Amino acid sequence: MPLPNLLDFDAAQLTAWFAGFGEKPFRATQVLRWMHRYGEADFADMTDLARALREELPARAAIVPPPLLAARKTKDGTRKFLFDVGDGNAVEAVFIPEAGRGTLCVSTQAGCALECAFCATGKQGFNRNLSVAEIIGQLWQANKALGRDPKGERVISNVVLMGMGEPLANFDNSVTALRLMLDDNAYGLSRRRVTVSTAGLVPAMDRLREACPVALAISLHAPDDALRDTLVPINRKYPLAELMAACRRYLEKAPRDFVTFEYVLIDGVNDHEHDAKALISLTRQVSCKFNMIPFNPFPGSEYRRSRPERVRRFVDVLLRAGVVATVRKTRGEEIEAACGQLAGQIRNKTKRVAPTARGMLEEQTS
Ligand code: SAH
């Protein structure tokens, strides 16, 4: 049996684990702080633990983040981190610096099973869910690489579960990782600074609202079921009317008073003026903001990005109707770190052997 990896545990689980061999809850708090606040992976350096415990722990447990395989940086400061998650699989996280904040975009699965038509990760198929250690380990490693600003604050102030995979399809591990992000003894991020992005797994949205409500983003991408069925196939299971109702339910407990609708603008596919008008009526009952993402091409993709004037016209229709809409500035494209380009290296267990790809994310302007 491999030793338990303590990066897999949130505070409650770590407390229970320590209790299993007669250690008090405050030991769990101490170790949690060492691991996540200070990025410590060596029990010997956890100097406020009793010496006997320090010496005993290596025989009982390990602290193992996913190994960092590569890190790349663009001129604008966007960074892509590639992590080894074993068996020839690798996943990516992307750091996006902006004025006043720094956002880390984290992956939750090796590959993705949802097969959205316009997404590089979906094209490469699904391998497996990431463990809690692999999810939180991306933040652990990125914090180590990025460090603190001159004021002593961590450079990473926001986290989005918006990298490879569908977080709500890896529900338990994503929620445990979220709890660590929020825990004052770990990363201490506010609920408003942590966002889950989903293609719309309706029952899991309800569970998230109860288990760990954080900011919510929905990958919408189409104003009607006929089009969304083709772009985001999970729509056939949870169509738009159900999705909008789930958004309203979520908002009852959400830390923000709106959900964010992400909308990838694909030339000639979903970027017509009538699409914008249909979006306005679709989302009338939901307090929301729109984040438009000009489509990011990737090797083998059949779509084209909407031209800037078409993007502008689409956004204008929304704005004139009083809908808040921003256009996400594409960042990290030169290192294939933009939205939908993240592909790591995945051995698809569901179909074929996937081609090697890469990818990452970006963030918004206004
Ligand atoms: N599975 C989750 C999280 C990962 S996707 C979800 O669907 O929300 C992160 C965001 O990137 C989503 O909004 C997704 O639709 C978008 N995206 C995917 N492929 C893209 C592409 N080629 N260009 C631009 N954005 C893309």
Short mmCIF file of C-alpha atoms and ligand atoms in Angstrom, two decimals, residues 105 108 112 114 116 118-121 161-167 196-200 217-221 232 262-265 293-298 301 328 338-341 361-362, ligand 1:
data_model
loop_
_atom_site.label_atom_id
_atom_site.label_comp_id
_atom_site.label_asym_id
_atom_site.label_seq_id
_atom_site.Cartn_x
_atom_site.Cartn_y
_atom_site.Cartn_z
CA CYS A 105 -6.41 28.51 -14.03
CA THR A 108 -9.42 19.00 -12.78
CA CYS A 112 -12.32 15.60 -20.74
CA LEU A 114 -17.69 16.16 -22.69
CA CYS A 116 -17.36 20.16 -26.82
CA PHE A 118 -14.56 23.72 -30.23
CA CYS A 119 -12.27 22.63 -27.37
CA ALA A 120 -8.80 21.09 -27.69
CA THR A 121 -9.12 19.22 -24.41
CA LEU A 161 -11.31 25.72 -12.16
CA MET A 162 -11.32 26.43 -15.86
CA GLY A 163 -8.40 24.45 -17.21
CA MET A 164 -8.56 20.95 -18.62
CA GLY A 165 -11.57 18.87 -17.66
CA GLU A 166 -15.04 19.36 -16.24
CA PRO A 167 -14.75 20.14 -12.51
CA VAL A 196 -15.90 26.94 -10.88
CA SER A 197 -16.57 26.82 -14.61
CA THR A 198 -18.97 24.17 -15.88
CA ALA A 199 -20.47 23.15 -19.18
CA GLY A 200 -23.72 22.78 -17.24
CA ALA A 217 -19.20 30.43 -14.58
CA ILE A 218 -21.25 28.60 -17.18
CA SER A 219 -19.94 27.71 -20.61
CA LEU A 220 -23.00 28.75 -22.57
CA HIS A 221 -21.83 29.22 -26.18
CA VAL A 232 -21.82 21.41 -26.06
CA GLU A 262 -18.84 32.32 -21.07
CA TYR A 263 -19.51 32.50 -24.79
CA VAL A 264 -16.92 31.49 -27.35
CA LEU A 265 -17.46 33.50 -30.53
CA ILE A 293 -14.17 34.66 -25.76
CA PRO A 294 -13.05 34.96 -29.39
CA PHE A 295 -12.48 31.35 -30.47
CA ASN A 296 -8.89 30.20 -30.02
CA PRO A 297 -7.78 27.87 -32.78
CA PHE A 298 -5.74 24.74 -32.06
CA SER A 301 -9.74 22.69 -35.19
CA ARG A 328 -11.84 38.29 -22.78
CA ALA A 338 -5.32 30.36 -24.23
CA CYS A 339 -8.84 29.12 -23.45
CA GLY A 340 -9.57 25.87 -25.17
CA GLN A 341 -5.96 25.30 -26.22
CA LEU A 361 -6.15 29.89 -20.46
CA GLU A 362 -6.43 33.62 -20.30
N1 SAH B 1 -15.36 22.11 -18.51
C1 SAH B 1 -15.45 23.42 -17.95
C2 SAH B 1 -14.12 24.10 -17.70
C3 SAH B 1 -13.08 24.07 -18.81
S1 SAH B 1 -13.30 25.06 -20.25
C4 SAH B 1 -16.34 24.28 -18.79
O1 SAH B 1 -16.80 23.82 -19.82
O2 SAH B 1 -16.64 25.40 -18.40
C5 SAH B 1 -12.80 26.68 -19.94
C6 SAH B 1 -13.45 27.67 -20.91
O3 SAH B 1 -12.75 27.72 -22.18
C7 SAH B 1 -14.88 27.30 -21.24
O4 SAH B 1 -15.72 28.38 -21.24
C8 SAH B 1 -14.71 26.73 -22.62
O5 SAH B 1 -15.91 26.67 -23.27
C9 SAH B 1 -13.69 27.67 -23.22
N2 SAH B 1 -13.10 27.17 -24.45
C10 SAH B 1 -12.96 25.89 -24.82
N3 SAH B 1 -12.40 25.79 -26.04
C11 SAH B 1 -12.17 27.06 -26.45
C12 SAH B 1 -11.57 27.62 -27.62
N4 SAH B 1 -11.10 26.86 -28.60
N5 SAH B 1 -11.49 28.95 -27.70
C13 SAH B 1 -11.93 29.74 -26.69
N6 SAH B 1 -12.47 29.26 -25.57
C14 SAH B 1 -12.61 27.94 -25.44
#
